[in-house]
Amino acid sequence: MAAVVVSFNRLEQLEQGVAALLAEPVCGVVVVDNGSTDGSREWLATQDDERLRVLRPERNLGGAGGFEVGFREALEAFSPDWLVCFDDDARPTPGALAHFLEQDLRGIDGAAAAVYYPDGRICEMNRPSWNPFWHGKLLMRTLLGLLSGRSRQGFHVPDRCYQSEETLDIDSSSFVGCFVRAEKVRGIGLPRGELFIYGDDIIYTLSLRKAGGRHVFLPGVRFVHDCKVELHAAKSITPLWKAYYTYRNGLVMYRIAAGPWFALVLPVKALSWLLAVRHYAHKRRYLDLWWKAITDALRGRTRRPHEELIRRYP
């Protein structure tokens, strides 16, 4: 097994994550440093474990770009049977990867670990899920949940499944504690680096399932995500350029997830994002970004320069 970690300015957490990995049965660790300025690069340069490979792109590739180049390097440098990936503010608990390898992995192409905050609570942003458009009962439950503002409960793995040791089939998961069989990566391709940030993990795992792969939740394999952000109903997105990736990549994801239902999903999502203009001071700028995100997604244009977005939508 080889691990891929994407890092940016989280030296203390990176040190913990790398140490946790090197204590596990891994044949290699690839760290993609996206231009850190906090001493991470200097610290990585002092590490002499032969299993560690450090990539230093000339520019910030975002999480998606980091995982793309990291997956490629791991496959070429270590020829592993499995890849596991996560951000630099996450890490496996002691023995987690060894426990994964002890599982019956026959017929399994991808797997999601159970991810917790350091205080032991379930990390909501890393909760695995099912695609409601592929499951009739879940779709109805999700639609009913929309009326009560609890739609996530309709298609996300419930708390009780975290207390079990049973393998549970799922459709998508985040890239924190995500395991993918190397043979499957070679079959479906690398993560889509041009997406930059947001949704690339859900898009990748949904694509794995759509290609006929089996993706499962393994509650006995545990990761810690020492992140500072929790899910909340923020009315606006700051800085504004992040809204572009949220909307564009969201539609890329919905096209995969909804299939023939996408024609109905599109106007609902586009309208909800349009109405959000009331929460922004620079309304004309927001509407310009909204239009670009929608049209780029529909035309399959996913390589708009990041520098352009930062400049136009600060």
PDB file of C-alpha atoms in Angstrom:
ATOM      1  CA  MET A   1       0.000   0.000   0.000  1.00  0.00           C
ATOM      2  CA  ALA A   2       1.133   3.532  -0.785  1.00  0.00           C
ATOM      3  CA  ALA A   3      -0.231   6.752   0.722  1.00  0.00           C
ATOM      4  CA  VAL A   4      -0.804  10.155  -0.889  1.00  0.00           C
ATOM      5  CA  VAL A   5      -0.984  13.307   1.232  1.00  0.00           C
ATOM      6  CA  VAL A   6      -1.684  16.791  -0.148  1.00  0.00           C
ATOM      7  CA  SER A   7      -0.251  19.554   2.025  1.00  0.00           C
ATOM      8  CA  PHE A   8      -0.328  23.335   2.351  1.00  0.00           C
ATOM      9  CA  ASN A   9       0.867  25.292   5.393  1.00  0.00           C
ATOM     10  CA  ARG A  10      -0.004  22.814   8.148  1.00  0.00           C
ATOM     11  CA  LEU A  11       3.437  21.797   9.369  1.00  0.00           C
ATOM     12  CA  GLU A  12       2.464  20.545  12.831  1.00  0.00           C
ATOM     13  CA  GLN A  13      -0.348  18.384  11.480  1.00  0.00           C
ATOM     14  CA  LEU A  14       1.767  17.215   8.545  1.00  0.00           C
ATOM     15  CA  GLU A  15       4.442  15.983  10.958  1.00  0.00           C
ATOM     16  CA  GLN A  16       1.845  13.927  12.823  1.00  0.00           C
ATOM     17  CA  GLY A  17       0.377  12.510   9.628  1.00  0.00           C
ATOM     18  CA  VAL A  18       3.698  11.470   8.114  1.00  0.00           C
ATOM     19  CA  ALA A  19       4.806   9.889  11.401  1.00  0.00           C
ATOM     20  CA  ALA A  20       1.533   7.954  11.619  1.00  0.00           C
ATOM     21  CA  LEU A  21       1.954   6.679   8.061  1.00  0.00           C
ATOM     22  CA  LEU A  22       5.566   5.597   8.448  1.00  0.00           C
ATOM     23  CA  ALA A  23       4.544   3.559  11.501  1.00  0.00           C
ATOM     24  CA  GLU A  24       2.136   1.588   9.299  1.00  0.00           C
ATOM     25  CA  PRO A  25       2.796  -1.165   6.724  1.00  0.00           C
ATOM     26  CA  VAL A  26       3.178   1.170   3.717  1.00  0.00           C
ATOM     27  CA  CYS A  27       5.594   0.674   0.845  1.00  0.00           C
ATOM     28  CA  GLY A  28       5.657   4.387   0.083  1.00  0.00           C
ATOM     29  CA  VAL A  29       4.362   7.814   1.040  1.00  0.00           C
ATOM     30  CA  VAL A  30       3.949  10.659  -1.458  1.00  0.00           C
ATOM     31  CA  VAL A  31       3.549  14.158  -0.032  1.00  0.00           C
ATOM     32  CA  VAL A  32       2.488  16.855  -2.494  1.00  0.00           C
ATOM     33  CA  ASP A  33       3.450  20.244  -1.069  1.00  0.00           C
ATOM     34  CA  ASN A  34       1.386  22.947  -2.773  1.00  0.00           C
ATOM     35  CA  GLY A  35       3.792  25.803  -2.090  1.00  0.00           C
ATOM     36  CA  SER A  36       3.856  25.899   1.711  1.00  0.00           C
ATOM     37  CA  THR A  37       5.554  28.879   3.356  1.00  0.00           C
ATOM     38  CA  ASP A  38       5.375  27.746   7.002  1.00  0.00           C
ATOM     39  CA  GLY A  39       8.488  25.575   7.055  1.00  0.00           C
ATOM     40  CA  SER A  40       6.798  22.435   5.737  1.00  0.00           C
ATOM     41  CA  ARG A  41       9.107  22.229   2.729  1.00  0.00           C
ATOM     42  CA  GLU A  42      12.180  22.649   4.857  1.00  0.00           C
ATOM     43  CA  TRP A  43      11.013  19.988   7.315  1.00  0.00           C
ATOM     44  CA  LEU A  44      10.213  17.552   4.502  1.00  0.00           C
ATOM     45  CA  ALA A  45      13.716  18.082   3.098  1.00  0.00           C
ATOM     46  CA  THR A  46      15.190  16.785   6.369  1.00  0.00           C
ATOM     47  CA  GLN A  47      13.310  13.484   6.271  1.00  0.00           C
ATOM     48  CA  ASP A  48      15.441  10.569   5.107  1.00  0.00           C
ATOM     49  CA  ASP A  49      13.027   7.623   5.139  1.00  0.00           C
ATOM     50  CA  GLU A  50      13.452   5.925   1.750  1.00  0.00           C
ATOM     51  CA  ARG A  51       9.709   5.346   1.547  1.00  0.00           C
ATOM     52  CA  LEU A  52       8.988   9.090   1.463  1.00  0.00           C
ATOM     53  CA  ARG A  53       8.691  10.977  -1.840  1.00  0.00           C
ATOM     54  CA  VAL A  54       8.055  14.729  -1.843  1.00  0.00           C
ATOM     55  CA  LEU A  55       6.604  16.542  -4.859  1.00  0.00           C
ATOM     56  CA  ARG A  56       6.931  20.318  -5.074  1.00  0.00           C
ATOM     57  CA  PRO A  57       4.792  21.654  -7.932  1.00  0.00           C
ATOM     58  CA  GLU A  58       5.744  25.033  -9.377  1.00  0.00           C
ATOM     59  CA  ARG A  59       2.284  26.362  -8.539  1.00  0.00           C
ATOM     60  CA  ASN A  60      -0.568  25.543  -6.190  1.00  0.00           C
ATOM     61  CA  LEU A  61      -2.513  22.706  -7.831  1.00  0.00           C
ATOM     62  CA  GLY A  62      -5.319  22.688  -5.296  1.00  0.00           C
ATOM     63  CA  GLY A  63      -6.421  19.508  -3.573  1.00  0.00           C
ATOM     64  CA  ALA A  64      -7.630  17.891  -6.787  1.00  0.00           C
ATOM     65  CA  GLY A  65      -4.423  18.634  -8.678  1.00  0.00           C
ATOM     66  CA  GLY A  66      -2.366  17.444  -5.746  1.00  0.00           C
ATOM     67  CA  PHE A  67      -4.141  14.108  -5.633  1.00  0.00           C
ATOM     68  CA  GLU A  68      -3.809  13.702  -9.395  1.00  0.00           C
ATOM     69  CA  VAL A  69      -0.007  14.095  -9.411  1.00  0.00           C
ATOM     70  CA  GLY A  70       0.289  12.223  -6.113  1.00  0.00           C
ATOM     71  CA  PHE A  71      -1.635   9.196  -7.378  1.00  0.00           C
ATOM     72  CA  ARG A  72       0.471   9.152 -10.534  1.00  0.00           C
ATOM     73  CA  GLU A  73       3.736   9.298  -8.597  1.00  0.00           C
ATOM     74  CA  ALA A  74       2.641   6.606  -6.138  1.00  0.00           C
ATOM     75  CA  LEU A  75       1.677   4.220  -8.936  1.00  0.00           C
ATOM     76  CA  GLU A  76       4.912   4.769 -10.853  1.00  0.00           C
ATOM     77  CA  ALA A  77       7.326   4.855  -7.913  1.00  0.00           C
ATOM     78  CA  PHE A  78       5.957   2.073  -5.708  1.00  0.00           C
ATOM     79  CA  SER A  79       3.670  -0.150  -7.845  1.00  0.00           C
ATOM     80  CA  PRO A  80       1.329  -0.687  -4.872  1.00  0.00           C
ATOM     81  CA  ASP A  81      -1.758  -2.852  -4.732  1.00  0.00           C
ATOM     82  CA  TRP A  82      -3.728  -0.131  -2.874  1.00  0.00           C
ATOM     83  CA  LEU A  83      -3.595   3.637  -2.539  1.00  0.00           C
ATOM     84  CA  VAL A  84      -4.847   5.572   0.481  1.00  0.00           C
ATOM     85  CA  CYS A  85      -5.166   9.342   0.497  1.00  0.00           C
ATOM     86  CA  PHE A  86      -5.936  12.240   2.805  1.00  0.00           C
ATOM     87  CA  ASP A  87      -5.247  15.911   3.500  1.00  0.00           C
ATOM     88  CA  ASP A  88      -2.409  17.050   5.739  1.00  0.00           C
ATOM     89  CA  ASP A  89      -4.744  17.796   8.658  1.00  0.00           C
ATOM     90  CA  ALA A  90      -5.813  14.147   8.849  1.00  0.00           C
ATOM     91  CA  ARG A  91      -4.070  10.940   9.868  1.00  0.00           C
ATOM     92  CA  PRO A  92      -4.813   7.254  10.453  1.00  0.00           C
ATOM     93  CA  THR A  93      -5.231   6.109  14.025  1.00  0.00           C
ATOM     94  CA  PRO A  94      -2.538   3.645  15.207  1.00  0.00           C
ATOM     95  CA  GLY A  95      -2.942   0.329  13.398  1.00  0.00           C
ATOM     96  CA  ALA A  96      -5.635   1.606  11.007  1.00  0.00           C
ATOM     97  CA  LEU A  97      -3.861   0.650   7.778  1.00  0.00           C
ATOM     98  CA  ALA A  98      -2.798  -2.719   9.157  1.00  0.00           C
ATOM     99  CA  HIS A  99      -6.429  -3.338  10.150  1.00  0.00           C
ATOM    100  CA  PHE A 100      -7.526  -2.416   6.629  1.00  0.00           C
ATOM    101  CA  LEU A 101      -5.184  -4.998   5.112  1.00  0.00           C
ATOM    102  CA  GLU A 102      -6.595  -7.640   7.448  1.00  0.00           C
ATOM    103  CA  GLN A 103     -10.077  -7.231   5.952  1.00  0.00           C
ATOM    104  CA  ASP A 104     -11.538  -9.497   3.299  1.00  0.00           C
ATOM    105  CA  LEU A 105     -10.974  -7.191   0.324  1.00  0.00           C
ATOM    106  CA  ARG A 106     -11.987  -9.622  -2.414  1.00  0.00           C
ATOM    107  CA  GLY A 107     -14.289  -7.902  -4.910  1.00  0.00           C
ATOM    108  CA  ILE A 108     -13.743  -4.481  -3.295  1.00  0.00           C
ATOM    109  CA  ASP A 109     -12.346  -1.624  -5.403  1.00  0.00           C
ATOM    110  CA  GLY A 110     -12.587   1.292  -2.987  1.00  0.00           C
ATOM    111  CA  ALA A 111     -13.174   1.848   0.711  1.00  0.00           C
ATOM    112  CA  ALA A 112     -13.864   4.690   3.120  1.00  0.00           C
ATOM    113  CA  ALA A 113     -12.584   4.842   6.678  1.00  0.00           C
ATOM    114  CA  ALA A 114     -14.630   6.127   9.608  1.00  0.00           C
ATOM    115  CA  VAL A 115     -13.386   9.674  10.179  1.00  0.00           C
ATOM    116  CA  TYR A 116     -13.627  11.430  13.545  1.00  0.00           C
ATOM    117  CA  TYR A 117     -12.708  14.791  15.017  1.00  0.00           C
ATOM    118  CA  PRO A 118      -9.917  14.660  17.628  1.00  0.00           C
ATOM    119  CA  ASP A 119     -12.575  14.822  20.384  1.00  0.00           C
ATOM    120  CA  GLY A 120     -14.204  11.613  19.122  1.00  0.00           C
ATOM    121  CA  ARG A 121     -17.218  13.075  17.331  1.00  0.00           C
ATOM    122  CA  ILE A 122     -18.028  11.859  13.828  1.00  0.00           C
ATOM    123  CA  CYS A 123     -16.577  14.242  11.251  1.00  0.00           C
ATOM    124  CA  GLU A 124     -19.610  15.317   9.229  1.00  0.00           C
ATOM    125  CA  MET A 125     -17.735  16.522   6.144  1.00  0.00           C
ATOM    126  CA  ASN A 126     -16.230  13.046   5.763  1.00  0.00           C
ATOM    127  CA  ARG A 127     -19.422  11.046   6.299  1.00  0.00           C
ATOM    128  CA  PRO A 128     -19.831   8.518   3.425  1.00  0.00           C
ATOM    129  CA  SER A 129     -23.037   8.511   1.440  1.00  0.00           C
ATOM    130  CA  TRP A 130     -25.254   6.850  -1.102  1.00  0.00           C
ATOM    131  CA  ASN A 131     -26.384   8.461  -4.334  1.00  0.00           C
ATOM    132  CA  PRO A 132     -30.148   8.921  -3.895  1.00  0.00           C
ATOM    133  CA  PHE A 133     -30.657   8.977  -7.673  1.00  0.00           C
ATOM    134  CA  TRP A 134     -29.531   5.351  -7.789  1.00  0.00           C
ATOM    135  CA  HIS A 135     -31.828   4.236  -4.942  1.00  0.00           C
ATOM    136  CA  GLY A 136     -35.559   4.952  -5.192  1.00  0.00           C
ATOM    137  CA  LYS A 137     -36.342   4.831  -1.465  1.00  0.00           C
ATOM    138  CA  LEU A 138     -33.404   7.073  -0.643  1.00  0.00           C
ATOM    139  CA  LEU A 139     -34.491   9.581  -3.261  1.00  0.00           C
ATOM    140  CA  MET A 140     -37.928   9.842  -1.690  1.00  0.00           C
ATOM    141  CA  ARG A 141     -36.441  10.132   1.803  1.00  0.00           C
ATOM    142  CA  THR A 142     -34.077  12.863   0.614  1.00  0.00           C
ATOM    143  CA  LEU A 143     -36.884  14.821  -1.041  1.00  0.00           C
ATOM    144  CA  LEU A 144     -38.938  14.615   2.130  1.00  0.00           C
ATOM    145  CA  GLY A 145     -35.907  15.737   4.094  1.00  0.00           C
ATOM    146  CA  LEU A 146     -35.646  18.862   1.970  1.00  0.00           C
ATOM    147  CA  LEU A 147     -38.956  20.010   3.410  1.00  0.00           C
ATOM    148  CA  SER A 148     -37.594  19.777   6.953  1.00  0.00           C
ATOM    149  CA  GLY A 149     -34.082  21.012   6.175  1.00  0.00           C
ATOM    150  CA  ARG A 150     -32.602  17.593   6.968  1.00  0.00           C
ATOM    151  CA  SER A 151     -31.926  16.243   3.484  1.00  0.00           C
ATOM    152  CA  ARG A 152     -28.417  14.987   4.376  1.00  0.00           C
ATOM    153  CA  GLN A 153     -29.923  12.386   6.688  1.00  0.00           C
ATOM    154  CA  GLY A 154     -31.719  10.897   3.722  1.00  0.00           C
ATOM    155  CA  PHE A 155     -28.607   9.648   1.952  1.00  0.00           C
ATOM    156  CA  HIS A 156     -25.645   9.785   4.378  1.00  0.00           C
ATOM    157  CA  VAL A 157     -24.448   6.828   6.448  1.00  0.00           C
ATOM    158  CA  PRO A 158     -26.183   7.047   9.859  1.00  0.00           C
ATOM    159  CA  ASP A 159     -24.399   7.089  13.210  1.00  0.00           C
ATOM    160  CA  ARG A 160     -25.366   3.511  14.056  1.00  0.00           C
ATOM    161  CA  CYS A 161     -23.263   2.184  11.158  1.00  0.00           C
ATOM    162  CA  TYR A 162     -20.138   3.652  12.775  1.00  0.00           C
ATOM    163  CA  GLN A 163     -20.656   1.341  15.758  1.00  0.00           C
ATOM    164  CA  SER A 164     -20.615  -1.808  13.635  1.00  0.00           C
ATOM    165  CA  GLU A 165     -17.781  -3.878  12.195  1.00  0.00           C
ATOM    166  CA  GLU A 166     -19.885  -4.788   9.173  1.00  0.00           C
ATOM    167  CA  THR A 167     -18.745  -3.813   5.680  1.00  0.00           C
ATOM    168  CA  LEU A 168     -21.332  -1.486   4.161  1.00  0.00           C
ATOM    169  CA  ASP A 169     -21.705  -0.799   0.438  1.00  0.00           C
ATOM    170  CA  ILE A 170     -21.745   2.937  -0.360  1.00  0.00           C
ATOM    171  CA  ASP A 171     -21.583   5.134  -3.457  1.00  0.00           C
ATOM    172  CA  SER A 172     -19.288   8.010  -2.504  1.00  0.00           C
ATOM    173  CA  SER A 173     -16.892   9.286   0.118  1.00  0.00           C
ATOM    174  CA  SER A 174     -14.337  12.007   0.732  1.00  0.00           C
ATOM    175  CA  PHE A 175     -10.602  11.755   0.088  1.00  0.00           C
ATOM    176  CA  VAL A 176      -9.873  11.591   3.830  1.00  0.00           C
ATOM    177  CA  GLY A 177      -9.178   7.940   4.576  1.00  0.00           C
ATOM    178  CA  CYS A 178     -10.123   6.856   1.071  1.00  0.00           C
ATOM    179  CA  PHE A 179      -8.621   3.587  -0.199  1.00  0.00           C
ATOM    180  CA  VAL A 180      -8.617   2.733  -3.908  1.00  0.00           C
ATOM    181  CA  ARG A 181      -7.316  -0.443  -5.497  1.00  0.00           C
ATOM    182  CA  ALA A 182      -4.418   0.504  -7.763  1.00  0.00           C
ATOM    183  CA  GLU A 183      -5.726  -1.686 -10.559  1.00  0.00           C
ATOM    184  CA  LYS A 184      -8.981   0.278 -10.490  1.00  0.00           C
ATOM    185  CA  VAL A 185      -7.141   3.617 -10.618  1.00  0.00           C
ATOM    186  CA  ARG A 186      -5.371   2.423 -13.754  1.00  0.00           C
ATOM    187  CA  GLY A 187      -8.756   1.476 -15.186  1.00  0.00           C
ATOM    188  CA  ILE A 188     -10.816   4.597 -14.471  1.00  0.00           C
ATOM    189  CA  GLY A 189      -7.959   7.105 -14.478  1.00  0.00           C
ATOM    190  CA  LEU A 190      -6.490   9.558 -12.015  1.00  0.00           C
ATOM    191  CA  PRO A 191      -8.467  12.133  -9.988  1.00  0.00           C
ATOM    192  CA  ARG A 192      -9.433  15.131 -12.110  1.00  0.00           C
ATOM    193  CA  GLY A 193      -6.814  17.700 -11.194  1.00  0.00           C
ATOM    194  CA  GLU A 194      -8.398  20.458 -13.279  1.00  0.00           C
ATOM    195  CA  LEU A 195     -11.282  20.634 -10.768  1.00  0.00           C
ATOM    196  CA  PHE A 196      -8.812  22.305  -8.342  1.00  0.00           C
ATOM    197  CA  ILE A 197     -10.909  22.131  -5.146  1.00  0.00           C
ATOM    198  CA  TYR A 198     -14.326  20.968  -3.961  1.00  0.00           C
ATOM    199  CA  GLY A 199     -16.212  17.881  -5.018  1.00  0.00           C
ATOM    200  CA  ASP A 200     -13.324  16.120  -6.754  1.00  0.00           C
ATOM    201  CA  ASP A 201     -13.455  13.256  -4.238  1.00  0.00           C
ATOM    202  CA  ILE A 202     -17.205  12.704  -4.603  1.00  0.00           C
ATOM    203  CA  ILE A 203     -16.883  12.897  -8.382  1.00  0.00           C
ATOM    204  CA  TYR A 204     -14.064  10.336  -8.324  1.00  0.00           C
ATOM    205  CA  THR A 205     -15.787   7.810  -6.063  1.00  0.00           C
ATOM    206  CA  LEU A 206     -19.089   8.153  -7.934  1.00  0.00           C
ATOM    207  CA  SER A 207     -17.176   7.544 -11.165  1.00  0.00           C
ATOM    208  CA  LEU A 208     -15.639   4.431  -9.630  1.00  0.00           C
ATOM    209  CA  ARG A 209     -19.109   3.126  -8.802  1.00  0.00           C
ATOM    210  CA  LYS A 210     -20.505   4.095 -12.186  1.00  0.00           C
ATOM    211  CA  ALA A 211     -17.684   2.111 -13.811  1.00  0.00           C
ATOM    212  CA  GLY A 212     -18.894  -0.987 -11.975  1.00  0.00           C
ATOM    213  CA  GLY A 213     -16.550  -0.798  -8.986  1.00  0.00           C
ATOM    214  CA  ARG A 214     -17.575  -1.729  -5.477  1.00  0.00           C
ATOM    215  CA  HIS A 215     -17.029   0.979  -2.839  1.00  0.00           C
ATOM    216  CA  VAL A 216     -17.549   0.199   0.835  1.00  0.00           C
ATOM    217  CA  PHE A 217     -17.504   1.773   4.287  1.00  0.00           C
ATOM    218  CA  LEU A 218     -15.228   0.068   6.824  1.00  0.00           C
ATOM    219  CA  PRO A 219     -16.178   1.477  10.251  1.00  0.00           C
ATOM    220  CA  GLY A 220     -13.382  -0.427  11.984  1.00  0.00           C
ATOM    221  CA  VAL A 221     -10.733   1.494  10.024  1.00  0.00           C
ATOM    222  CA  ARG A 222     -10.413   4.867  11.755  1.00  0.00           C
ATOM    223  CA  PHE A 223      -8.928   8.221  10.823  1.00  0.00           C
ATOM    224  CA  VAL A 224      -8.714  11.504  12.708  1.00  0.00           C
ATOM    225  CA  HIS A 225      -9.427  14.775  10.879  1.00  0.00           C
ATOM    226  CA  ASP A 226      -8.088  17.699  12.886  1.00  0.00           C
ATOM    227  CA  CYS A 227      -9.892  20.294  10.788  1.00  0.00           C
ATOM    228  CA  LYS A 228     -11.203  23.641  11.945  1.00  0.00           C
ATOM    229  CA  VAL A 229     -14.247  23.816   9.692  1.00  0.00           C
ATOM    230  CA  GLU A 230     -17.587  22.207  10.416  1.00  0.00           C
ATOM    231  CA  LEU A 231     -20.622  22.020   8.140  1.00  0.00           C
ATOM    232  CA  HIS A 232     -22.851  25.032   8.559  1.00  0.00           C
ATOM    233  CA  ALA A 233     -25.421  26.920   6.554  1.00  0.00           C
ATOM    234  CA  ALA A 234     -23.314  29.916   5.589  1.00  0.00           C
ATOM    235  CA  LYS A 235     -25.246  32.458   3.536  1.00  0.00           C
ATOM    236  CA  SER A 236     -22.243  33.573   1.507  1.00  0.00           C
ATOM    237  CA  ILE A 237     -18.955  32.086   0.337  1.00  0.00           C
ATOM    238  CA  THR A 238     -15.711  33.964   0.912  1.00  0.00           C
ATOM    239  CA  PRO A 239     -13.477  34.621  -0.858  1.00  0.00           C
ATOM    240  CA  LEU A 240     -15.847  34.818  -3.787  1.00  0.00           C
ATOM    241  CA  TRP A 241     -13.747  32.720  -6.188  1.00  0.00           C
ATOM    242  CA  LYS A 242     -14.474  29.645  -4.063  1.00  0.00           C
ATOM    243  CA  ALA A 243     -18.128  29.914  -5.105  1.00  0.00           C
ATOM    244  CA  TYR A 244     -17.066  29.303  -8.708  1.00  0.00           C
ATOM    245  CA  TYR A 245     -15.596  25.899  -7.854  1.00  0.00           C
ATOM    246  CA  THR A 246     -18.516  25.071  -5.557  1.00  0.00           C
ATOM    247  CA  TYR A 247     -21.059  25.684  -8.331  1.00  0.00           C
ATOM    248  CA  ARG A 248     -19.138  24.420 -11.359  1.00  0.00           C
ATOM    249  CA  ASN A 249     -17.922  21.240  -9.709  1.00  0.00           C
ATOM    250  CA  GLY A 250     -21.312  20.763  -8.100  1.00  0.00           C
ATOM    251  CA  LEU A 251     -22.926  20.554 -11.510  1.00  0.00           C
ATOM    252  CA  VAL A 252     -20.218  18.174 -12.748  1.00  0.00           C
ATOM    253  CA  MET A 253     -21.053  15.982  -9.773  1.00  0.00           C
ATOM    254  CA  TYR A 254     -24.829  16.244 -10.250  1.00  0.00           C
ATOM    255  CA  ARG A 255     -24.506  15.273 -13.922  1.00  0.00           C
ATOM    256  CA  ILE A 256     -22.835  12.015 -12.852  1.00  0.00           C
ATOM    257  CA  ALA A 257     -25.117  11.417  -9.881  1.00  0.00           C
ATOM    258  CA  ALA A 258     -28.467  12.354 -11.405  1.00  0.00           C
ATOM    259  CA  GLY A 259     -28.062  10.941 -14.904  1.00  0.00           C
ATOM    260  CA  PRO A 260     -31.377  11.478 -16.733  1.00  0.00           C
ATOM    261  CA  TRP A 261     -32.653  13.468 -13.742  1.00  0.00           C
ATOM    262  CA  PHE A 262     -29.999  16.125 -14.334  1.00  0.00           C
ATOM    263  CA  ALA A 263     -32.362  18.160 -16.527  1.00  0.00           C
ATOM    264  CA  LEU A 264     -34.580  18.610 -13.458  1.00  0.00           C
ATOM    265  CA  VAL A 265     -31.748  19.153 -10.987  1.00  0.00           C
ATOM    266  CA  LEU A 266     -30.018  21.842 -13.065  1.00  0.00           C
ATOM    267  CA  PRO A 267     -32.687  24.585 -12.871  1.00  0.00           C
ATOM    268  CA  VAL A 268     -33.273  23.938  -9.166  1.00  0.00           C
ATOM    269  CA  LYS A 269     -29.604  24.302  -8.254  1.00  0.00           C
ATOM    270  CA  ALA A 270     -28.970  27.187 -10.646  1.00  0.00           C
ATOM    271  CA  LEU A 271     -31.959  29.103  -9.282  1.00  0.00           C
ATOM    272  CA  SER A 272     -30.962  28.512  -5.652  1.00  0.00           C
ATOM    273  CA  TRP A 273     -27.455  29.844  -6.372  1.00  0.00           C
ATOM    274  CA  LEU A 274     -28.922  32.781  -8.294  1.00  0.00           C
ATOM    275  CA  LEU A 275     -31.137  33.746  -5.354  1.00  0.00           C
ATOM    276  CA  ALA A 276     -28.064  33.736  -3.114  1.00  0.00           C
ATOM    277  CA  VAL A 277     -27.024  36.994  -4.806  1.00  0.00           C
ATOM    278  CA  ARG A 278     -28.911  38.884  -2.082  1.00  0.00           C
ATOM    279  CA  HIS A 279     -26.200  37.880   0.410  1.00  0.00           C
ATOM    280  CA  TYR A 280     -23.370  39.506  -1.555  1.00  0.00           C
ATOM    281  CA  ALA A 281     -22.384  43.165  -1.597  1.00  0.00           C
ATOM    282  CA  HIS A 282     -20.900  43.090  -5.118  1.00  0.00           C
ATOM    283  CA  LYS A 283     -23.951  41.702  -6.870  1.00  0.00           C
ATOM    284  CA  ARG A 284     -22.821  42.286 -10.449  1.00  0.00           C
ATOM    285  CA  ARG A 285     -19.548  40.491  -9.770  1.00  0.00           C
ATOM    286  CA  TYR A 286     -21.408  37.591  -8.149  1.00  0.00           C
ATOM    287  CA  LEU A 287     -23.809  37.260 -11.075  1.00  0.00           C
ATOM    288  CA  ASP A 288     -20.895  37.224 -13.498  1.00  0.00           C
ATOM    289  CA  LEU A 289     -19.255  34.414 -11.498  1.00  0.00           C
ATOM    290  CA  TRP A 290     -22.563  32.511 -11.261  1.00  0.00           C
ATOM    291  CA  TRP A 291     -22.993  32.645 -15.028  1.00  0.00           C
ATOM    292  CA  LYS A 292     -19.428  31.528 -15.720  1.00  0.00           C
ATOM    293  CA  ALA A 293     -19.722  28.604 -13.309  1.00  0.00           C
ATOM    294  CA  ILE A 294     -22.994  27.407 -14.830  1.00  0.00           C
ATOM    295  CA  THR A 295     -21.931  27.753 -18.463  1.00  0.00           C
ATOM    296  CA  ASP A 296     -18.467  26.305 -17.886  1.00  0.00           C
ATOM    297  CA  ALA A 297     -19.986  23.241 -16.228  1.00  0.00           C
ATOM    298  CA  LEU A 298     -22.505  22.707 -19.028  1.00  0.00           C
ATOM    299  CA  ARG A 299     -19.874  23.126 -21.750  1.00  0.00           C
ATOM    300  CA  GLY A 300     -17.365  20.909 -19.977  1.00  0.00           C
ATOM    301  CA  ARG A 301     -14.863  23.746 -19.531  1.00  0.00           C
ATOM    302  CA  THR A 302     -12.977  22.834 -16.384  1.00  0.00           C
ATOM    303  CA  ARG A 303      -9.596  24.434 -17.055  1.00  0.00           C
ATOM    304  CA  ARG A 304     -10.274  28.128 -16.417  1.00  0.00           C
ATOM    305  CA  PRO A 305      -7.017  29.534 -14.970  1.00  0.00           C
ATOM    306  CA  HIS A 306      -7.101  29.783 -11.179  1.00  0.00           C
ATOM    307  CA  GLU A 307      -5.136  33.037 -11.315  1.00  0.00           C
ATOM    308  CA  GLU A 308      -7.914  34.573 -13.401  1.00  0.00           C
ATOM    309  CA  LEU A 309     -10.531  33.626 -10.828  1.00  0.00           C
ATOM    310  CA  ILE A 310      -8.546  35.061  -7.929  1.00  0.00           C
ATOM    311  CA  ARG A 311      -8.033  38.310  -9.818  1.00  0.00           C
ATOM    312  CA  ARG A 312     -11.642  38.753 -10.940  1.00  0.00           C
ATOM    313  CA  TYR A 313     -13.457  37.407  -7.880  1.00  0.00           C
ATOM    314  CA  PRO A 314     -11.452  38.269  -4.734  1.00  0.00           C
TER     315      PRO A 314
END
